[in-house]
Coordinates of C-alpha atoms and ligand atoms in Angstrom, one line a residue:
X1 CA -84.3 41.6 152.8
X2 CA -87.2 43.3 151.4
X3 CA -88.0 42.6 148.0
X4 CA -88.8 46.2 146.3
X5 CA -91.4 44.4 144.0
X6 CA -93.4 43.2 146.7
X7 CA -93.3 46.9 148.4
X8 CA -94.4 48.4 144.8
X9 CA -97.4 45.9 144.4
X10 CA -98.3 46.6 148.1
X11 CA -98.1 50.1 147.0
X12 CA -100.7 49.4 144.5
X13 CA -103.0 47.1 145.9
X14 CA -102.6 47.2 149.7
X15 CA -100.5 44.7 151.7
X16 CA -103.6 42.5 152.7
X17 CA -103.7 41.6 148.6
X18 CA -100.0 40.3 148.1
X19 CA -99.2 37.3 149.5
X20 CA -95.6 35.9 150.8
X21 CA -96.5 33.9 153.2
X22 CA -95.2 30.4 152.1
X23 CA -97.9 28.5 153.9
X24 CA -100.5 30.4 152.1
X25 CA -98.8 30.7 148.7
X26 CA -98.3 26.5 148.5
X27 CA -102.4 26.4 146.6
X28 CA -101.6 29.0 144.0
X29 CA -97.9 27.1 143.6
X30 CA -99.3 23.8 142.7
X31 CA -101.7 22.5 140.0
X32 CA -105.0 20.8 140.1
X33 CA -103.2 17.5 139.3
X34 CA -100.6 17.9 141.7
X35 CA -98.4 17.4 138.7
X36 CA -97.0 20.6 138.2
X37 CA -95.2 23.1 140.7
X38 CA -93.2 25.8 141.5
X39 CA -92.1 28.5 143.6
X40 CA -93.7 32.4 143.3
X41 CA -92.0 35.5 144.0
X42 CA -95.3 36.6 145.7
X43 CA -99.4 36.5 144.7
X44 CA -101.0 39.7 143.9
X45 CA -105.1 39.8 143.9
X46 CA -105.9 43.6 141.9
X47 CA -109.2 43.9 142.5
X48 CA -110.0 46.5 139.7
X49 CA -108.9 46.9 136.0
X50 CA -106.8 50.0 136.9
X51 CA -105.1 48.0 139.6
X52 CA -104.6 45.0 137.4
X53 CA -102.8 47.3 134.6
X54 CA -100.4 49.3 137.7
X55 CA -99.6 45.2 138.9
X56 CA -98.3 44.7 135.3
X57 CA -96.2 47.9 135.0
X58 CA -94.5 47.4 138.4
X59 CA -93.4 44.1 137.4
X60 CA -92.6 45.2 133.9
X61 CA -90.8 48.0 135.4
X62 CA -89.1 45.0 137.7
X63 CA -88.3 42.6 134.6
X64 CA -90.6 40.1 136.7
X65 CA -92.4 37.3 134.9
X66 CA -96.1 36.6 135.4
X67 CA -98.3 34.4 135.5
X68 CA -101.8 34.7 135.1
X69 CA -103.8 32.3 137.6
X70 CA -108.0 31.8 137.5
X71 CA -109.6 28.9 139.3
X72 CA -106.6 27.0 138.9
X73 CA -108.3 24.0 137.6
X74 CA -106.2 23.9 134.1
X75 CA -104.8 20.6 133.5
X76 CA -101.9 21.4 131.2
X77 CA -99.5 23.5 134.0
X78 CA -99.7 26.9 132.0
X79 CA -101.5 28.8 135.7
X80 CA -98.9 27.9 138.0
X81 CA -95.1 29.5 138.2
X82 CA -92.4 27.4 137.1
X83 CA -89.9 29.4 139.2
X84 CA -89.9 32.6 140.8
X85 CA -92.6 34.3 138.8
X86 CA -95.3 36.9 140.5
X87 CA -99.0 35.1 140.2
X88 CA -101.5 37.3 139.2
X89 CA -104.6 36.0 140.9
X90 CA -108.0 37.2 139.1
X91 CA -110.4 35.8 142.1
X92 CA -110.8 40.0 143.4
X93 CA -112.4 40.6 139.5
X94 CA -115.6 39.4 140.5
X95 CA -117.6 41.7 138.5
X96 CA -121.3 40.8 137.5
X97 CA -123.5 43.2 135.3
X98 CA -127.4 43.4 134.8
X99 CA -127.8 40.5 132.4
X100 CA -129.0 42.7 128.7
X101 CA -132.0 40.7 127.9
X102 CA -132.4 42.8 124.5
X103 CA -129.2 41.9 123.4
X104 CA -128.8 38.4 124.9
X105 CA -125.3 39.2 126.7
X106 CA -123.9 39.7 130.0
X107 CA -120.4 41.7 130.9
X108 CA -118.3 39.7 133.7
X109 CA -115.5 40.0 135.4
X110 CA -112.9 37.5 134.9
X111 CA -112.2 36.3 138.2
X112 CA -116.2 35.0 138.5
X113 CA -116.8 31.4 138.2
X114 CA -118.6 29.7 135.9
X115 CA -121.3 28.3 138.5
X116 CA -121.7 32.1 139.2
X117 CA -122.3 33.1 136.0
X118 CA -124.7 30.3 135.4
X119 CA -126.7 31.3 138.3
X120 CA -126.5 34.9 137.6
X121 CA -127.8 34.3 134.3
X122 CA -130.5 32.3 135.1
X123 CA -131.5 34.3 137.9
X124 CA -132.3 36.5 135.0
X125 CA -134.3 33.9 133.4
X126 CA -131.6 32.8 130.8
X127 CA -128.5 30.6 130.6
X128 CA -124.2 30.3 130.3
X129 CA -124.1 28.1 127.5
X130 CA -120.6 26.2 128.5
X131 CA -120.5 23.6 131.4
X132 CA -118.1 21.3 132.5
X133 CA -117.0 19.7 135.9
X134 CA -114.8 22.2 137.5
X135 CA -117.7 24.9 137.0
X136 CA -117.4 25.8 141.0
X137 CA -113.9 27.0 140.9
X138 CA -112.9 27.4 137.5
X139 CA -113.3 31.2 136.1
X140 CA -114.5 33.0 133.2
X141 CA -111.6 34.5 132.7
X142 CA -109.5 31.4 132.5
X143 CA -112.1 29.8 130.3
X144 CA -112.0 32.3 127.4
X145 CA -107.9 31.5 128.2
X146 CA -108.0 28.3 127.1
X147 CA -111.0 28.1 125.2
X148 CA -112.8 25.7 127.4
X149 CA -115.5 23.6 125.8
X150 CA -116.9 20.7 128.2
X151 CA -120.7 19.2 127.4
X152 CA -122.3 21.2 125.5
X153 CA -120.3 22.4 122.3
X154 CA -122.6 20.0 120.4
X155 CA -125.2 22.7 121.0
X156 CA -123.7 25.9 121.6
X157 CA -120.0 25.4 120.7
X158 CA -117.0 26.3 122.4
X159 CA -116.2 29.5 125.2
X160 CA -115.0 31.4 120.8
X161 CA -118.6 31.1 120.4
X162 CA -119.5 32.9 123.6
X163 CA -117.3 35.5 123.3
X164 CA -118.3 39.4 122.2
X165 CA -116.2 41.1 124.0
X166 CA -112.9 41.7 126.1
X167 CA -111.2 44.0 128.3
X168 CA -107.3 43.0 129.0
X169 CA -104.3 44.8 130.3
X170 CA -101.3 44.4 127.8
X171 CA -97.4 44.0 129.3
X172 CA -96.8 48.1 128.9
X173 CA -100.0 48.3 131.4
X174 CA -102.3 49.7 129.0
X175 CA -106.1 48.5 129.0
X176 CA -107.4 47.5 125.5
X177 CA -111.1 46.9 125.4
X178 CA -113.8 45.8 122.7
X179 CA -116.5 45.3 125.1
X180 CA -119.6 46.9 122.8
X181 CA -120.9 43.5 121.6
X182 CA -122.0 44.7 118.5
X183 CA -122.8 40.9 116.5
X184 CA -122.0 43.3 113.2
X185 CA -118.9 45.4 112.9
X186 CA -116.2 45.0 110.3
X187 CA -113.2 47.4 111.7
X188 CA -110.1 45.4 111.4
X189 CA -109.0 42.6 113.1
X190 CA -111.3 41.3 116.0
X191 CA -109.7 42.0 119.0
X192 CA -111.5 39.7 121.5
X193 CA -110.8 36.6 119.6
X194 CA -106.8 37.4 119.9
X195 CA -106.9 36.1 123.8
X196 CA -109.2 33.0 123.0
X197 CA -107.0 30.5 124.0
X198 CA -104.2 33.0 124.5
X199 CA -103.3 31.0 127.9
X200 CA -102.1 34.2 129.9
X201 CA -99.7 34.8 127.1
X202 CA -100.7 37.7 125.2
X203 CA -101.7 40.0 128.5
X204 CA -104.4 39.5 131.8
X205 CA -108.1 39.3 130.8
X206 CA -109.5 41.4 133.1
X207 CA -113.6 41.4 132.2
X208 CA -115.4 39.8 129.4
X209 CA -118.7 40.7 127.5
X210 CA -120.3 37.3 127.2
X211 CA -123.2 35.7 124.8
X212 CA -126.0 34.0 127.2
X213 CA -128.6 31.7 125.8
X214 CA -132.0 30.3 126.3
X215 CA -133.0 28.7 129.6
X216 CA -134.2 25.0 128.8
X217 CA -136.1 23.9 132.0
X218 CA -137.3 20.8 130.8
X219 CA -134.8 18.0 130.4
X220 CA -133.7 14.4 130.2
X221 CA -130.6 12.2 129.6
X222 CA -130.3 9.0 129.2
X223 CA -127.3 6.4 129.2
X224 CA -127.1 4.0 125.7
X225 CA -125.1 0.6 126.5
X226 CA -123.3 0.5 123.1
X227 CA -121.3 -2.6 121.1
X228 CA -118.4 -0.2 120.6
X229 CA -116.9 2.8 119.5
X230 CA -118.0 2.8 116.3
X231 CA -121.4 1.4 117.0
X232 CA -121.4 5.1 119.5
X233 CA -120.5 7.1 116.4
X234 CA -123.0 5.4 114.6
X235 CA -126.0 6.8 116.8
X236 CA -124.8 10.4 116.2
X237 CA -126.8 11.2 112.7
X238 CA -129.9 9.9 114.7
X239 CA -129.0 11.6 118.1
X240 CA -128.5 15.2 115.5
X241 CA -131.5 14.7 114.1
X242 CA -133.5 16.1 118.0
X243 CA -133.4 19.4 118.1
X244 CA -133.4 19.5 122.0
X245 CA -129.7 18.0 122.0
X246 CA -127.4 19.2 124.5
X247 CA -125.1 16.8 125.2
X248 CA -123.4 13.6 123.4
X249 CA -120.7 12.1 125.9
X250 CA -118.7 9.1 125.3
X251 CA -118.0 7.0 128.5
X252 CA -116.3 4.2 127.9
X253 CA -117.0 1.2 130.8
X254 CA -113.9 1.7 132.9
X255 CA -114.6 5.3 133.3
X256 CA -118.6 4.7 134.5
X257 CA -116.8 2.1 136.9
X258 CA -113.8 4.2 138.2
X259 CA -116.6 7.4 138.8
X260 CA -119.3 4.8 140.6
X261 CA -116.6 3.0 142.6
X262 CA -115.4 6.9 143.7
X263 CA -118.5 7.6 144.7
X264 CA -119.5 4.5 146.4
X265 CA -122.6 3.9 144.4
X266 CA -123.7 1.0 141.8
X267 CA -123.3 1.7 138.2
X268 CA -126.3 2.6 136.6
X269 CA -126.2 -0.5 134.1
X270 CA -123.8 -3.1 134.5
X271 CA -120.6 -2.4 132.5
X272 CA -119.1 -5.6 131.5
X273 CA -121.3 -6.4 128.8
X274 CA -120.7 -2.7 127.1
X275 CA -118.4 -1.7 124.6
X276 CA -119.2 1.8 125.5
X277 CA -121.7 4.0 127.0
X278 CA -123.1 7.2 125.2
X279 CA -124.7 9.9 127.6
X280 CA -127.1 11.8 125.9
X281 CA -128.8 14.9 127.9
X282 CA -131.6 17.0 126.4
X283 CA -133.0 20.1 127.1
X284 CA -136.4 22.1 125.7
X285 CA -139.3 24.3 126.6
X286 CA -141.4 21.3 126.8
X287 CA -140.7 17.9 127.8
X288 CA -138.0 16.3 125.7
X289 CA -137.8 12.9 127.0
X290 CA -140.7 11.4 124.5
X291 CA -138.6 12.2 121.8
X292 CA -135.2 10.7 123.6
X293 CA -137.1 7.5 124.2
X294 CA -138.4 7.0 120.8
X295 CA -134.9 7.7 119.4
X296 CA -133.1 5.3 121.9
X297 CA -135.3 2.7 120.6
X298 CA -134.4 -0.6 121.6
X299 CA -130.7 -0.2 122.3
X300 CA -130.5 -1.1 126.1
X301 CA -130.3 2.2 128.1
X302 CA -131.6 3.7 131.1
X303 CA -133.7 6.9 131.3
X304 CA -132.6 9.8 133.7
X305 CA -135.3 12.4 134.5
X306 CA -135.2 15.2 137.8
X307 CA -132.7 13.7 140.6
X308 CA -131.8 10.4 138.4
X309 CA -130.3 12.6 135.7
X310 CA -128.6 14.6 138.1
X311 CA -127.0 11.6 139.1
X312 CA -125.8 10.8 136.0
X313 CA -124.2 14.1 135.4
X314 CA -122.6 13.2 139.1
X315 CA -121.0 10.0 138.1
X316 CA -119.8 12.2 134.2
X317 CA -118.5 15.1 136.0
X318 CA -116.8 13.1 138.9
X319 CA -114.6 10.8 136.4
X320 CA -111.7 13.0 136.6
X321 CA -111.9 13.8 140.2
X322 CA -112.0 9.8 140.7
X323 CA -109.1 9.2 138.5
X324 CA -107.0 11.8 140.1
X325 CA -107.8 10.3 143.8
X326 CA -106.6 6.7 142.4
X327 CA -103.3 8.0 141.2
X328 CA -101.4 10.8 138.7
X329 CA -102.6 9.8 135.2
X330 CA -100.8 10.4 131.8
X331 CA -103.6 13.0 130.9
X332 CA -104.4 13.8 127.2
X333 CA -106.7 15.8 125.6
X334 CA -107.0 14.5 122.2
X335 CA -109.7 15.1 119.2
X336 CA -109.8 13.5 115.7
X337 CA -112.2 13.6 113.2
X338 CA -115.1 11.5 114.6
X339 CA -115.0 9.0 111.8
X340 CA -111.4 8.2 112.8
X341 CA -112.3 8.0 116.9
X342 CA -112.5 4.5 116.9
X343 CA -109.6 3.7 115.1
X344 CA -107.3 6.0 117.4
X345 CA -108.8 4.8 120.2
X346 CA -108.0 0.8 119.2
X347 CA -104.7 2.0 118.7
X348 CA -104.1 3.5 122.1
X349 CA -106.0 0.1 123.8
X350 CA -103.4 -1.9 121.8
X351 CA -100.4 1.1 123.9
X352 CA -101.7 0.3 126.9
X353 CA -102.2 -3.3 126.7
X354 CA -98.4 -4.0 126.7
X355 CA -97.5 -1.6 129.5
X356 CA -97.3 -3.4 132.4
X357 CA -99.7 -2.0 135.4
X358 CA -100.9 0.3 132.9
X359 CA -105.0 1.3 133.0
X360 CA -106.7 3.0 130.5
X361 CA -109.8 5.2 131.1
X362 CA -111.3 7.1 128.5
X363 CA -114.4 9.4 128.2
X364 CA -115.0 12.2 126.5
X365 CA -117.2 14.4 124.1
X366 CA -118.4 12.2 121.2
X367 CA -119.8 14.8 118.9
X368 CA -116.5 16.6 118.4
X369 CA -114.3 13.2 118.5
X370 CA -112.3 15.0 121.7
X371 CA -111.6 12.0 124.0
X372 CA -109.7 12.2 126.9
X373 CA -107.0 9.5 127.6
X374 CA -106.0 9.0 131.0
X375 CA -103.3 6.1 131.9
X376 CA -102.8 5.3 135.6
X377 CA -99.7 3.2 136.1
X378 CA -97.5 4.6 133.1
X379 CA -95.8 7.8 134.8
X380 CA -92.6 6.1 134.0
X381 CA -93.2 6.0 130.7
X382 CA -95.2 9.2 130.2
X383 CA -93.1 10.4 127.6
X384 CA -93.4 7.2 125.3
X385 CA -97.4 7.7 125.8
X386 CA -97.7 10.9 124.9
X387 CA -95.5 10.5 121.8
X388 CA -97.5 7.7 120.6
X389 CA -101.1 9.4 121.8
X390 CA -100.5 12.9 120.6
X391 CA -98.9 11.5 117.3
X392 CA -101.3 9.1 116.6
X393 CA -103.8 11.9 116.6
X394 CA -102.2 14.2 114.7
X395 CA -101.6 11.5 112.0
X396 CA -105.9 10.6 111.9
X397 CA -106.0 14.6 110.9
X398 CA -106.6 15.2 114.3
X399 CA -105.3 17.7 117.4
X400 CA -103.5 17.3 120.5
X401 CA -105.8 19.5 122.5
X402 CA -109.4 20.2 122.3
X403 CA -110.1 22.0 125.3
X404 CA -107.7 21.9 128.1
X405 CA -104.9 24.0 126.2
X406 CA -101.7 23.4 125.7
X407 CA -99.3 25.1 128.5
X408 CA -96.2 23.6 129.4
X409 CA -97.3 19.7 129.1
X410 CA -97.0 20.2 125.1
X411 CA -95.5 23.4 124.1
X412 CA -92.8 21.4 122.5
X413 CA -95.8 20.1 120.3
X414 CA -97.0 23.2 118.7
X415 CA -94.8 22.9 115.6
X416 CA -95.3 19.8 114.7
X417 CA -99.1 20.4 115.2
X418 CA -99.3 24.1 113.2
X419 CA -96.5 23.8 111.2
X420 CA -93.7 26.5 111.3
X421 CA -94.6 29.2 109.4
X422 CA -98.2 29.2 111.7
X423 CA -95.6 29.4 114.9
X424 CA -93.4 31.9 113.3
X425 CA -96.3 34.7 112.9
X426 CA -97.8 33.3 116.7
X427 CA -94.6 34.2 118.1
X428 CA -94.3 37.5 116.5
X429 CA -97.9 38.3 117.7
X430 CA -96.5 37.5 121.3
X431 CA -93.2 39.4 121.0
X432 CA -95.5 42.8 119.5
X433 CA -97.3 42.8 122.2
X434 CA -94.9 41.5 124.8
X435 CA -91.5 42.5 124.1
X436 CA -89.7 41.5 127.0
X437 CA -92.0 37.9 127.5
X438 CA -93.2 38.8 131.0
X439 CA -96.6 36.9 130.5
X440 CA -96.3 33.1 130.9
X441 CA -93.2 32.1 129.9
X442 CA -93.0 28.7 128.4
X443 CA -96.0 28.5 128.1
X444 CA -97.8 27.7 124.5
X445 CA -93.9 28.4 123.2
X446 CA -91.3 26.1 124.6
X447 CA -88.7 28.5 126.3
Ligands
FAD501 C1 -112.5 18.1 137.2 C2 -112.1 18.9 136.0 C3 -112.8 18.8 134.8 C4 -112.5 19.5 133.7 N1 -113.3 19.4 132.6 C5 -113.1 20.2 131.5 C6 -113.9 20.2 130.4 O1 -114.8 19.3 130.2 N2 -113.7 21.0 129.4 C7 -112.7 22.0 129.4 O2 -112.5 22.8 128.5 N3 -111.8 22.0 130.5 C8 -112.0 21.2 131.5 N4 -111.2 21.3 132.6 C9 -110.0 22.2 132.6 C10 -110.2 23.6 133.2 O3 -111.3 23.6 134.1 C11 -110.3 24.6 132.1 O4 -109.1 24.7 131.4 C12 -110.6 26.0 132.6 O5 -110.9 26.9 131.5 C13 -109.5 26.7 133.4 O6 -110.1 27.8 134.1 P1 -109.3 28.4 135.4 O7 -110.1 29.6 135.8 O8 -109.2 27.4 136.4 O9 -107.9 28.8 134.8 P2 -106.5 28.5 135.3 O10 -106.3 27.1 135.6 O11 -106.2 29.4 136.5 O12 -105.6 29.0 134.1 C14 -105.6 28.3 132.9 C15 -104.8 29.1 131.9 O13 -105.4 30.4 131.6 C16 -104.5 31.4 132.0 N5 -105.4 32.4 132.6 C17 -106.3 32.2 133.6 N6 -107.0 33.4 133.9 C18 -106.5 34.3 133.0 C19 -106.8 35.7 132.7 N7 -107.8 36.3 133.4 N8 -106.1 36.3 131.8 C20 -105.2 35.7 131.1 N9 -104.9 34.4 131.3 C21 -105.5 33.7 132.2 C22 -103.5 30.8 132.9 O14 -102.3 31.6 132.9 C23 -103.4 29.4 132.4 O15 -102.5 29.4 131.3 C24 -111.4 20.5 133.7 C25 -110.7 20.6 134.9 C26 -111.0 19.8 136.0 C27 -110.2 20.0 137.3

């Protein structure tokens, strides 16, 4: 039987752009973690803003759901269908403008990765201020979705920060834009920070008009052997105090050792003796790594300079990778007040410790307290973790999700996090603009 849907988004797009074929369907049908799947109607790749807003009306016209899908790389199950839903692939909306040097921004569209940006922009002699692991696949439009942070927040904050402008195509099809990137206007409320974090539930961001920032060329990291948690936290007034810092990363000793064994190299100091391991990167005009010696001190630490630091941004950025090859984690994406990230974190220890099989591996973003908690070994009592995690963090004054978003995996939790009068006027900001809930549903609002 032919499904008129799939004829009408043909219509639109051509036939070589919507995809039926299960065989090729199965990537955009699972998640990154293999945790979360489902079955699509079909995937449709517009490959134009016009396009995108004609895909939305013929599956508005249809009553058909969508879901919005980037890279893929989320970890919360909000960019795959949950049942019979049309997936709205960005990858075609690869846009890349002239990088403005006078203004200091770039317009993109939001099917172009993050590693593309970043190239593009320093091609132009500047930078993409946000970086994190899954730069290769994951997109720009999916990170102003879920308002992606990853290393460098401590410096230049999260993908909010970045953001001066968007273009997106609402559930009725039309195209709203703000895309001037005027730093000073005061003409109601500010459209582009309505999808920040949004997660494909508001309408499709189609391009964005992004902030870019200096170019440091110069860098150094080093890895700090720590006493513990708190002895971490106590190195951050110091580590504020250099004005070169990029990065402050927590890595507790399981997670060096899970990332080292992946990749089938040594740790770079041995990890028994640790309580935990701060990574600190830094980046200037000139030579930074003076200052980063003199402020390490005599705290036992190695210095990374050229290829060495490289590799320690290899062993930081393949910790998730390794912990996803060694089994499906309990995943959490946690933040507290970073006074309090010691005490959460000797509360979780004491979790795991009575779970039996269960293994704990933390890292995380030290300056901003946002830890993530992974526990191999505890999928059958994932609901018990998560309980205890998400409300232990909560109770420190805390959230239960920095970065990653909140999808599916904890839409049940956004009441007891915002309270709900805060959900109450979030859902009627969905239902204005999305009447019939074709974007994401159950996503950020438990169905
Ligand atoms: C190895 C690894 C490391 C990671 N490290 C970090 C990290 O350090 N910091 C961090 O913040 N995240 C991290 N992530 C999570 C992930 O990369 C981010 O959430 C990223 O922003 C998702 O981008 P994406 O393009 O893959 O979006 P997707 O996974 O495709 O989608 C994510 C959400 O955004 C919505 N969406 C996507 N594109 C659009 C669009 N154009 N319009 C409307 N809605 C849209 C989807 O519907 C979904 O709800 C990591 C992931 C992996 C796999």
């Amino acid at each position: 039987m032919t499904d008129s849907l799939v004829a009408a988004l043909r219509a639109v797009v051509g036939d070589a752009q919507v995809l039926t074929d299960a065989d090729v369907l199965v990537t955009y049908e699972n998640d990154w973690l293999n945790k979360y799947h489902g079955t699509a109607r079909c995937v449709v790749r517009p490959g134009t803003v016009e396009e995108t807003a004609a895909v939305v009306r013929a599956c508005a016209d249809a009553g058909a759901a969508i879901v919005p899908q980037g890279g893929n790389t989320g970890l919360v199950g909000g960019s795959v269908p949950r049942g019979g839903e049309v997936v709205l692939s960005t990858k075609r909306l690869t846009r890349l403008d002239p990088v403005d040097l006078s203004a200091m921004q770039v317009t993109v569209g939001a099917g172009v990765t993050i590693e593309a940006l970043q190239r593009h922009a320093r091609a132009a002699g500047v930078d993409f201020a946000v970086d994190w692991g899954a730069r290769a696949t994951a997109t720009v439009g999916g990170a102003v979705s879920t308002n992606a942070g990853g290393s460098r927040v401590v410096r230049f904050g999260t993908m909010r920060a970045q953001v001066v402008g968007v273009q997106a195509v609402l559930a009725d099809g039309s195209i709203v834009e703000q895309m001037h990137g005027l730093p000073k206007e005061t003409a109601g409320p500010y459209l582009p920070a309505m999808f920040v974090g949004s997660e494909g539930t508001l309408g499709v961001v189609t391009a964005v008009r992004l902030k870019v920032v200096p170019w440091y060329r110069h860098t150094a990291a080093a890895l700090v052997a720590c006493e513990s948690v708190a002895d971490a936290v106590a190195m951050l007034p110091t580590l504020r105090s250099l004005s070169s810092l990029d990065a402050v990363e927590l890595l507790m000793p399981e997670a060096v050792k899970v990332a080292c064994d992946h990749l089938g190299i040594g740790t770079p100091l041995p990890v028994d003796f640790a309580g935990a391991f701060v990574m600190v990167d830094c980046a200037a005009n000139d030579d930074p790594s003076q200052d980063l010696a003199r402020l390490i001190g005599d705290r036992r630490g190695v210095m990374a300079i050229g290829p060495q630091r490289d590799q320690l941004y290899r062993i930081r950025d393949h910790i998730t990778i390794a912990i996803g090859a060694k089994g499906t984690p309990v995943k959490l994406d946690v933040a507290v007040p970073v006074q309090r990230l010691a005490e959460l974190l000797d509360e979780v220890h004491d979790l795991i410790a009575g779970i039996d099989g269960g293994e704990l591996i933390v890292f995380g973003h030290l300056a901003e307290g946002n830890v993530h908690v992974n526990v191999l070994g505890a999928i059958d009592c994932a609901a018990e973790v998560t309980e205890f995690v998400l409300s232990t963090a909560i109770a420190l004054g805390g959230t239960i999700s920095a970065e990653h978003g909140i999808g599916i995996a904890k839409a049940h939790w956004l009441g007891r996090l915002k309270g709900d009068p805060t959900v109450a006027a979030l859902r009627a900001v969905k239902h204005a603009l999305d009447p019939q809930g074709i974007f994401n549903p159950g996503v950020l609002f438990p169905e």
